[in-house]
Amino acid sequence: MHVTHLSLADFRNYARAELALAPGPTLLVGRNGQGKTNLVEAISYPSLGGSHRVAGDAALVRAGEEAAIVRMRVAHDERAIVVELQLNKSGTNRAQVNGSVVRMRELPRYVHTVLFAPEDLALVRGEPSGRRGFLDALVVQRTPRMAGTLSDYERVLRQRNSLLKSARASRLPADSLTTLDVWDDRLVALGVEIMAARVSLVAELRPHLIAGYSAVAGDDHAATLGLRHSAVDPSSDGPLDDSDALDTERAAAQFQFSLVERRRAELERAVTLVGPHRDDLVLTLNGLPARTHASHGESWSYALALKLASARVLRADAVAGDPIVILDDVFAELDEGRRERLADAVADFEQVLITAAVESDVPARLAATRIPIVAGMIQLDGESPNSTGDDA
């Protein structure tokens, strides 16, 4: 899979932009703040379900405008599709594929990307929510229908939390909330489906992670990963699940038991304390938690290995071929050895898009096709800029 053309209108600092792309590596180079990341942010949006930099879409719309348009042509073998997004500063976003309206959550079915960015260091050192988001975005890319399951789970969770708040305000006893039992059943059914999808994904990621860490770091530090399920063992340091599949009947029974056991505490805090929304992906090096024991270089290698593993899993699963690999301002963070090893690791993917402020940071074999971004505009082979925008 590769993007052949990207067209933007009122996206970030671009009033208009047209960018033709080819398979293989392409380097977008220019000083910081010129709009390089904005281009790859637009390309990755459909597969990630949003920006990798901000939580909302309002920041993606050019100042003074009400909506941004992202249109891209994506090719695989002899087939091509056109994906078009209208991102509104307020109100519902809209999406089309080949002119037909689709739901935004269906877009990962059509575009697969794996994006490496400096923010990915938080996968290793940050909070569990970031790791859950990483897993769930990849789950949806592999199985688009899971977007609906995740959305339904969030809706049920909100309803259940609302009921808990009302019960706390009314000081109702824990054993009188029969309505809560109905929400519990729905939460468990959806939650176990999410847990099973995550367990299956982690099992597939694990061997690729081990290989990817060794490839990037140049060392074997026994990198591995497992899941900690709050619904199975509510303790924060409970056992890790490193199985290849989830026993769904057992997990459902344990989930139900945990909800009953924690109900009084949930009423006191007016929040659901167990479920996939409180699970964590635990990363280890040499048997120790990477979050607390990995050095800066080891953390970077781990984050890159996770993304490499994601790309390999998508490559194995997808009928659309390779995902589009995006390296957003990554090489500046790496020493020379890691730069070369990362270049080796991504060299065989169909399309690799790289952004960099300093061209010499990027191994030469990834910089053969070079597109300068100057003053918020795209320049090709010394020609006049082919876009108009503001210097961001």
mmCIF file of N, CA and C in Angstrom, residues 288-380:
data_model
loop_
_atom_site.group_PDB
_atom_site.id
_atom_site.type_symbol
_atom_site.label_atom_id
_atom_site.label_comp_id
_atom_site.label_asym_id
_atom_site.label_seq_id
_atom_site.Cartn_x
_atom_site.Cartn_y
_atom_site.Cartn_z
ATOM 1 N N LEU A 288 12.491 -7.025 33.961
ATOM 2 C CA LEU A 288 12.153 -5.869 34.791
ATOM 3 C C LEU A 288 11.278 -4.903 33.997
ATOM 4 N N PRO A 289 10.388 -4.162 34.676
ATOM 5 C CA PRO A 289 9.520 -3.213 33.959
ATOM 6 C C PRO A 289 10.344 -2.162 33.219
ATOM 7 N N ALA A 290 10.111 -2.038 31.923
ATOM 8 C CA ALA A 290 10.858 -1.057 31.122
ATOM 9 C C ALA A 290 10.536 0.364 31.558
ATOM 10 N N ARG A 291 9.329 0.577 32.036
ATOM 11 C CA ARG A 291 8.914 1.942 32.406
ATOM 12 C C ARG A 291 9.826 2.533 33.471
ATOM 13 N N THR A 292 10.292 1.705 34.400
ATOM 14 C CA THR A 292 11.091 2.212 35.513
ATOM 15 C C THR A 292 12.569 1.850 35.416
ATOM 16 N N HIS A 293 12.910 0.857 34.581
ATOM 17 C CA HIS A 293 14.287 0.369 34.578
ATOM 18 C C HIS A 293 15.038 0.623 33.266
ATOM 19 N N ALA A 294 14.345 0.981 32.199
ATOM 20 C CA ALA A 294 15.023 1.172 30.915
ATOM 21 C C ALA A 294 15.709 2.539 30.869
ATOM 22 N N SER A 295 16.907 2.578 30.297
ATOM 23 C CA SER A 295 17.584 3.848 30.065
ATOM 24 C C SER A 295 16.885 4.596 28.940
ATOM 25 N N HIS A 296 17.332 5.834 28.679
ATOM 26 C CA HIS A 296 16.722 6.612 27.596
ATOM 27 C C HIS A 296 16.891 5.899 26.259
ATOM 28 N N GLY A 297 18.091 5.418 25.981
ATOM 29 C CA GLY A 297 18.323 4.713 24.723
ATOM 30 C C GLY A 297 17.540 3.425 24.626
ATOM 31 N N GLU A 298 17.455 2.691 25.736
ATOM 32 C CA GLU A 298 16.678 1.455 25.745
ATOM 33 C C GLU A 298 15.194 1.742 25.547
ATOM 34 N N SER A 299 14.703 2.837 26.137
ATOM 35 C CA SER A 299 13.290 3.199 25.976
ATOM 36 C C SER A 299 12.987 3.535 24.522
ATOM 37 N N TRP A 300 13.899 4.282 23.866
ATOM 38 C CA TRP A 300 13.704 4.587 22.455
ATOM 39 C C TRP A 300 13.701 3.322 21.614
ATOM 40 N N SER A 301 14.647 2.419 21.900
ATOM 41 C CA SER A 301 14.705 1.164 21.148
ATOM 42 C C SER A 301 13.431 0.375 21.344
ATOM 43 N N TYR A 302 12.884 0.378 22.552
ATOM 44 C CA TYR A 302 11.662 -0.370 22.842
ATOM 45 C C TYR A 302 10.479 0.217 22.075
ATOM 46 N N ALA A 303 10.365 1.561 22.112
ATOM 47 C CA ALA A 303 9.249 2.200 21.398
ATOM 48 C C ALA A 303 9.327 1.917 19.899
ATOM 49 N N LEU A 304 10.527 2.015 19.338
ATOM 50 C CA LEU A 304 10.692 1.719 17.917
ATOM 51 C C LEU A 304 10.395 0.255 17.620
ATOM 52 N N ALA A 305 10.813 -0.636 18.514
ATOM 53 C CA ALA A 305 10.547 -2.067 18.320
ATOM 54 C C ALA A 305 9.057 -2.355 18.344
ATOM 55 N N LEU A 306 8.311 -1.663 19.210
ATOM 56 C CA LEU A 306 6.853 -1.833 19.237
ATOM 57 C C LEU A 306 6.229 -1.440 17.901
ATOM 58 N N LYS A 307 6.677 -0.321 17.337
ATOM 59 C CA LYS A 307 6.114 0.117 16.068
ATOM 60 C C LYS A 307 6.546 -0.798 14.926
ATOM 61 N N LEU A 308 7.784 -1.265 14.942
ATOM 62 C CA LEU A 308 8.215 -2.230 13.934
ATOM 63 C C LEU A 308 7.385 -3.507 14.022
ATOM 64 N N ALA A 309 7.132 -3.960 15.245
ATOM 65 C CA ALA A 309 6.300 -5.152 15.427
ATOM 66 C C ALA A 309 4.899 -4.912 14.874
ATOM 67 N N SER A 310 4.351 -3.712 15.082
ATOM 68 C CA SER A 310 3.028 -3.372 14.551
ATOM 69 C C SER A 310 3.025 -3.472 13.030
ATOM 70 N N ALA A 311 4.067 -2.920 12.407
ATOM 71 C CA ALA A 311 4.147 -2.946 10.946
ATOM 72 C C ALA A 311 4.222 -4.380 10.432
ATOM 73 N N ARG A 312 4.969 -5.221 11.124
ATOM 74 C CA ARG A 312 5.093 -6.621 10.688
ATOM 75 C C ARG A 312 3.777 -7.367 10.852
ATOM 76 N N VAL A 313 3.053 -7.094 11.925
ATOM 77 C CA VAL A 313 1.754 -7.741 12.135
ATOM 78 C C VAL A 313 0.773 -7.304 11.057
ATOM 79 N N LEU A 314 0.724 -6.002 10.752
ATOM 80 C CA LEU A 314 -0.171 -5.518 9.708
ATOM 81 C C LEU A 314 0.202 -6.097 8.353
ATOM 82 N N ARG A 315 1.494 -6.196 8.082
ATOM 83 C CA ARG A 315 1.940 -6.789 6.825
ATOM 84 C C ARG A 315 1.437 -8.233 6.716
ATOM 85 N N ALA A 316 1.488 -8.977 7.796
ATOM 86 C CA ALA A 316 1.073 -10.383 7.761
ATOM 87 C C ALA A 316 -0.434 -10.532 7.605
ATOM 88 N N ASP A 317 -1.187 -9.563 8.164
ATOM 89 C CA ASP A 317 -2.649 -9.679 8.182
ATOM 90 C C ASP A 317 -3.328 -9.094 6.954
ATOM 91 N N ALA A 318 -2.792 -8.003 6.433
ATOM 92 C CA ALA A 318 -3.574 -7.165 5.532
ATOM 93 C C ALA A 318 -3.555 -7.674 4.102
ATOM 94 N N VAL A 319 -4.733 -7.745 3.504
ATOM 95 C CA VAL A 319 -4.820 -8.071 2.082
ATOM 96 C C VAL A 319 -4.346 -6.899 1.239
ATOM 97 N N ALA A 320 -4.255 -5.716 1.863
ATOM 98 C CA ALA A 320 -3.811 -4.515 1.141
ATOM 99 C C ALA A 320 -2.298 -4.395 1.102
ATOM 100 N N GLY A 321 -1.581 -5.377 1.629
ATOM 101 C CA GLY A 321 -0.129 -5.329 1.570
ATOM 102 C C GLY A 321 0.469 -4.553 2.723
ATOM 103 N N ASP A 322 1.688 -4.032 2.514
ATOM 104 C CA ASP A 322 2.403 -3.326 3.566
ATOM 105 C C ASP A 322 1.638 -2.103 4.056
ATOM 106 N N PRO A 323 1.743 -1.807 5.354
ATOM 107 C CA PRO A 323 1.283 -0.496 5.811
ATOM 108 C C PRO A 323 2.259 0.578 5.344
ATOM 109 N N ILE A 324 1.782 1.808 5.306
ATOM 110 C CA ILE A 324 2.651 2.950 5.024
ATOM 111 C C ILE A 324 3.421 3.257 6.306
ATOM 112 N N VAL A 325 4.738 3.241 6.239
ATOM 113 C CA VAL A 325 5.574 3.487 7.411
ATOM 114 C C VAL A 325 5.981 4.956 7.426
ATOM 115 N N ILE A 326 5.722 5.617 8.561
ATOM 116 C CA ILE A 326 6.010 7.048 8.701
ATOM 117 C C ILE A 326 6.989 7.241 9.860
ATOM 118 N N LEU A 327 8.107 7.891 9.592
ATOM 119 C CA LEU A 327 9.116 8.199 10.602
ATOM 120 C C LEU A 327 9.130 9.714 10.787
ATOM 121 N N ASP A 328 8.418 10.193 11.797
ATOM 122 C CA ASP A 328 8.235 11.626 11.988
ATOM 123 C C ASP A 328 9.258 12.170 12.983
ATOM 124 N N ASP A 329 10.301 12.812 12.463
ATOM 125 C CA ASP A 329 11.307 13.471 13.299
ATOM 126 C C ASP A 329 11.915 12.500 14.305
ATOM 127 N N VAL A 330 12.167 11.276 13.864
ATOM 128 C CA VAL A 330 12.682 10.232 14.748
ATOM 129 C C VAL A 330 14.204 10.196 14.755
ATOM 130 N N PHE A 331 14.851 10.388 13.620
ATOM 131 C CA PHE A 331 16.285 10.153 13.528
ATOM 132 C C PHE A 331 17.101 11.106 14.390
ATOM 133 N N ALA A 332 16.588 12.304 14.638
ATOM 134 C CA ALA A 332 17.310 13.264 15.480
ATOM 135 C C ALA A 332 17.474 12.746 16.909
ATOM 136 N N GLU A 333 16.597 11.838 17.316
ATOM 137 C CA GLU A 333 16.622 11.313 18.681
ATOM 138 C C GLU A 333 17.554 10.114 18.840
ATOM 139 N N LEU A 334 18.129 9.624 17.738
ATOM 140 C CA LEU A 334 18.880 8.370 17.770
ATOM 141 C C LEU A 334 20.363 8.610 17.536
ATOM 142 N N ASP A 335 21.192 7.739 18.120
ATOM 143 C CA ASP A 335 22.612 7.780 17.802
ATOM 144 C C ASP A 335 22.835 7.143 16.428
ATOM 145 N N GLU A 336 24.052 7.255 15.917
ATOM 146 C CA GLU A 336 24.322 6.817 14.553
ATOM 147 C C GLU A 336 24.034 5.334 14.354
ATOM 148 N N GLY A 337 24.392 4.515 15.329
ATOM 149 C CA GLY A 337 24.158 3.077 15.199
ATOM 150 C C GLY A 337 22.688 2.745 15.086
ATOM 151 N N ARG A 338 21.862 3.375 15.935
ATOM 152 C CA ARG A 338 20.425 3.109 15.886
ATOM 153 C C ARG A 338 19.808 3.650 14.598
ATOM 154 N N ARG A 339 20.330 4.776 14.100
ATOM 155 C CA ARG A 339 19.816 5.316 12.832
ATOM 156 C C ARG A 339 19.996 4.295 11.709
ATOM 157 N N GLU A 340 21.187 3.745 11.622
ATOM 158 C CA GLU A 340 21.473 2.793 10.550
ATOM 159 C C GLU A 340 20.659 1.518 10.702
ATOM 160 N N ARG A 341 20.529 1.049 11.929
ATOM 161 C CA ARG A 341 19.774 -0.193 12.146
ATOM 162 C C ARG A 341 18.281 0.012 11.879
ATOM 163 N N LEU A 342 17.750 1.197 12.247
ATOM 164 C CA LEU A 342 16.349 1.479 11.939
ATOM 165 C C LEU A 342 16.139 1.553 10.431
ATOM 166 N N ALA A 343 17.060 2.194 9.725
ATOM 167 C CA ALA A 343 16.955 2.259 8.262
ATOM 168 C C ALA A 343 16.931 0.857 7.665
ATOM 169 N N ASP A 344 17.780 -0.031 8.168
ATOM 170 C CA ASP A 344 17.775 -1.419 7.690
ATOM 171 C C ASP A 344 16.427 -2.085 7.950
ATOM 172 N N ALA A 345 15.837 -1.794 9.125
ATOM 173 C CA ALA A 345 14.600 -2.472 9.530
ATOM 174 C C ALA A 345 13.397 -2.064 8.700
ATOM 175 N N VAL A 346 13.408 -0.828 8.165
ATOM 176 C CA VAL A 346 12.231 -0.355 7.411
ATOM 177 C C VAL A 346 12.448 -0.367 5.903
ATOM 178 N N ALA A 347 13.648 -0.711 5.472
ATOM 179 C CA ALA A 347 14.004 -0.556 4.056
ATOM 180 C C ALA A 347 13.138 -1.384 3.123
ATOM 181 N N ASP A 348 12.581 -2.504 3.591
ATOM 182 C CA ASP A 348 11.838 -3.381 2.677
ATOM 183 C C ASP A 348 10.345 -3.089 2.644
ATOM 184 N N PHE A 349 9.880 -2.018 3.321
ATOM 185 C CA PHE A 349 8.457 -1.677 3.262
ATOM 186 C C PHE A 349 8.159 -0.897 1.985
ATOM 187 N N GLU A 350 6.925 -1.036 1.502
ATOM 188 C CA GLU A 350 6.572 -0.485 0.192
ATOM 189 C C GLU A 350 6.725 1.024 0.127
ATOM 190 N N GLN A 351 6.320 1.722 1.183
ATOM 191 C CA GLN A 351 6.469 3.179 1.215
ATOM 192 C C GLN A 351 6.887 3.609 2.609
ATOM 193 N N VAL A 352 7.925 4.426 2.668
ATOM 194 C CA VAL A 352 8.430 4.961 3.930
ATOM 195 C C VAL A 352 8.518 6.475 3.785
ATOM 196 N N LEU A 353 7.808 7.200 4.637
ATOM 197 C CA LEU A 353 7.807 8.666 4.620
ATOM 198 C C LEU A 353 8.555 9.159 5.851
ATOM 199 N N ILE A 354 9.554 10.020 5.642
ATOM 200 C CA ILE A 354 10.410 10.486 6.725
ATOM 201 C C ILE A 354 10.351 11.998 6.798
ATOM 202 N N THR A 355 10.260 12.551 8.002
ATOM 203 C CA THR A 355 10.414 13.996 8.189
ATOM 204 C C THR A 355 11.679 14.232 9.004
ATOM 205 N N ALA A 356 12.405 15.307 8.669
ATOM 206 C CA ALA A 356 13.629 15.646 9.392
ATOM 207 C C ALA A 356 13.935 17.118 9.214
ATOM 208 N N ALA A 357 14.474 17.729 10.262
ATOM 209 C CA ALA A 357 14.923 19.119 10.165
ATOM 210 C C ALA A 357 16.334 19.185 9.609
ATOM 211 N N VAL A 358 17.132 18.147 9.856
ATOM 212 C CA VAL A 358 18.524 18.109 9.404
ATOM 213 C C VAL A 358 18.694 16.871 8.529
ATOM 214 N N GLU A 359 18.975 17.101 7.262
ATOM 215 C CA GLU A 359 19.041 15.988 6.312
ATOM 216 C C GLU A 359 20.119 14.983 6.670
ATOM 217 N N SER A 360 21.221 15.443 7.234
ATOM 218 C CA SER A 360 22.326 14.538 7.555
ATOM 219 C C SER A 360 21.987 13.571 8.686
ATOM 220 N N ASP A 361 20.895 13.826 9.415
ATOM 221 C CA ASP A 361 20.457 12.882 10.452
ATOM 222 C C ASP A 361 19.924 11.592 9.855
ATOM 223 N N VAL A 362 19.495 11.645 8.587
ATOM 224 C CA VAL A 362 18.817 10.515 7.945
ATOM 225 C C VAL A 362 19.811 9.741 7.088
ATOM 226 N N PRO A 363 19.895 8.408 7.267
ATOM 227 C CA PRO A 363 20.797 7.625 6.410
ATOM 228 C C PRO A 363 20.526 7.891 4.931
ATOM 229 N N ALA A 364 21.587 7.993 4.147
ATOM 230 C CA ALA A 364 21.492 8.427 2.750
ATOM 231 C C ALA A 364 20.542 7.564 1.938
ATOM 232 N N ARG A 365 20.467 6.263 2.231
ATOM 233 C CA ARG A 365 19.618 5.389 1.416
ATOM 234 C C ARG A 365 18.135 5.671 1.609
ATOM 235 N N LEU A 366 17.777 6.432 2.656
ATOM 236 C CA LEU A 366 16.378 6.827 2.855
ATOM 237 C C LEU A 366 16.101 8.238 2.334
ATOM 238 N N ALA A 367 17.122 8.923 1.846
ATOM 239 C CA ALA A 367 16.966 10.327 1.451
ATOM 240 C C ALA A 367 17.147 10.547 -0.045
ATOM 241 N N ALA A 368 17.055 9.476 -0.835
ATOM 242 C CA ALA A 368 17.251 9.618 -2.282
ATOM 243 C C ALA A 368 16.178 10.502 -2.904
ATOM 244 N N THR A 369 14.937 10.363 -2.452
ATOM 245 C CA THR A 369 13.851 11.255 -2.882
ATOM 246 C C THR A 369 13.636 12.282 -1.784
ATOM 247 N N ARG A 370 13.896 13.537 -2.120
ATOM 248 C CA ARG A 370 13.939 14.598 -1.112
ATOM 249 C C ARG A 370 12.981 15.707 -1.507
ATOM 250 N N ILE A 371 12.075 16.082 -0.587
ATOM 251 C CA ILE A 371 11.119 17.162 -0.844
ATOM 252 C C ILE A 371 11.285 18.222 0.243
ATOM 253 N N PRO A 372 11.824 19.382 -0.107
ATOM 254 C CA PRO A 372 11.980 20.444 0.891
ATOM 255 C C PRO A 372 10.636 21.092 1.230
ATOM 256 N N ILE A 373 10.472 21.409 2.485
ATOM 257 C CA ILE A 373 9.321 22.186 2.962
ATOM 258 C C ILE A 373 9.891 23.498 3.490
ATOM 259 N N VAL A 374 9.580 24.599 2.812
ATOM 260 C CA VAL A 374 10.169 25.899 3.125
ATOM 261 C C VAL A 374 9.056 26.908 3.376
ATOM 262 N N ALA A 375 9.098 27.534 4.539
ATOM 263 C CA ALA A 375 8.109 28.575 4.866
ATOM 264 C C ALA A 375 6.680 28.068 4.713
ATOM 265 N N GLY A 376 6.460 26.827 5.112
ATOM 266 C CA GLY A 376 5.121 26.254 5.056
ATOM 267 C C GLY A 376 4.656 25.889 3.672
ATOM 268 N N MET A 377 5.598 25.731 2.704
ATOM 269 C CA MET A 377 5.217 25.392 1.334
ATOM 270 C C MET A 377 6.097 24.259 0.808
ATOM 271 N N ILE A 378 5.528 23.477 -0.091
ATOM 272 C CA ILE A 378 6.201 22.321 -0.672
ATOM 273 C C ILE A 378 6.974 22.763 -1.895
ATOM 274 N N GLN A 379 8.238 22.376 -1.986
ATOM 275 C CA GLN A 379 9.058 22.704 -3.142
ATOM 276 C C GLN A 379 9.552 21.415 -3.794
ATOM 277 N N LEU A 380 9.566 21.388 -5.109
ATOM 278 C CA LEU A 380 9.978 20.210 -5.853
ATOM 279 C C LEU A 380 11.086 20.577 -6.820
#
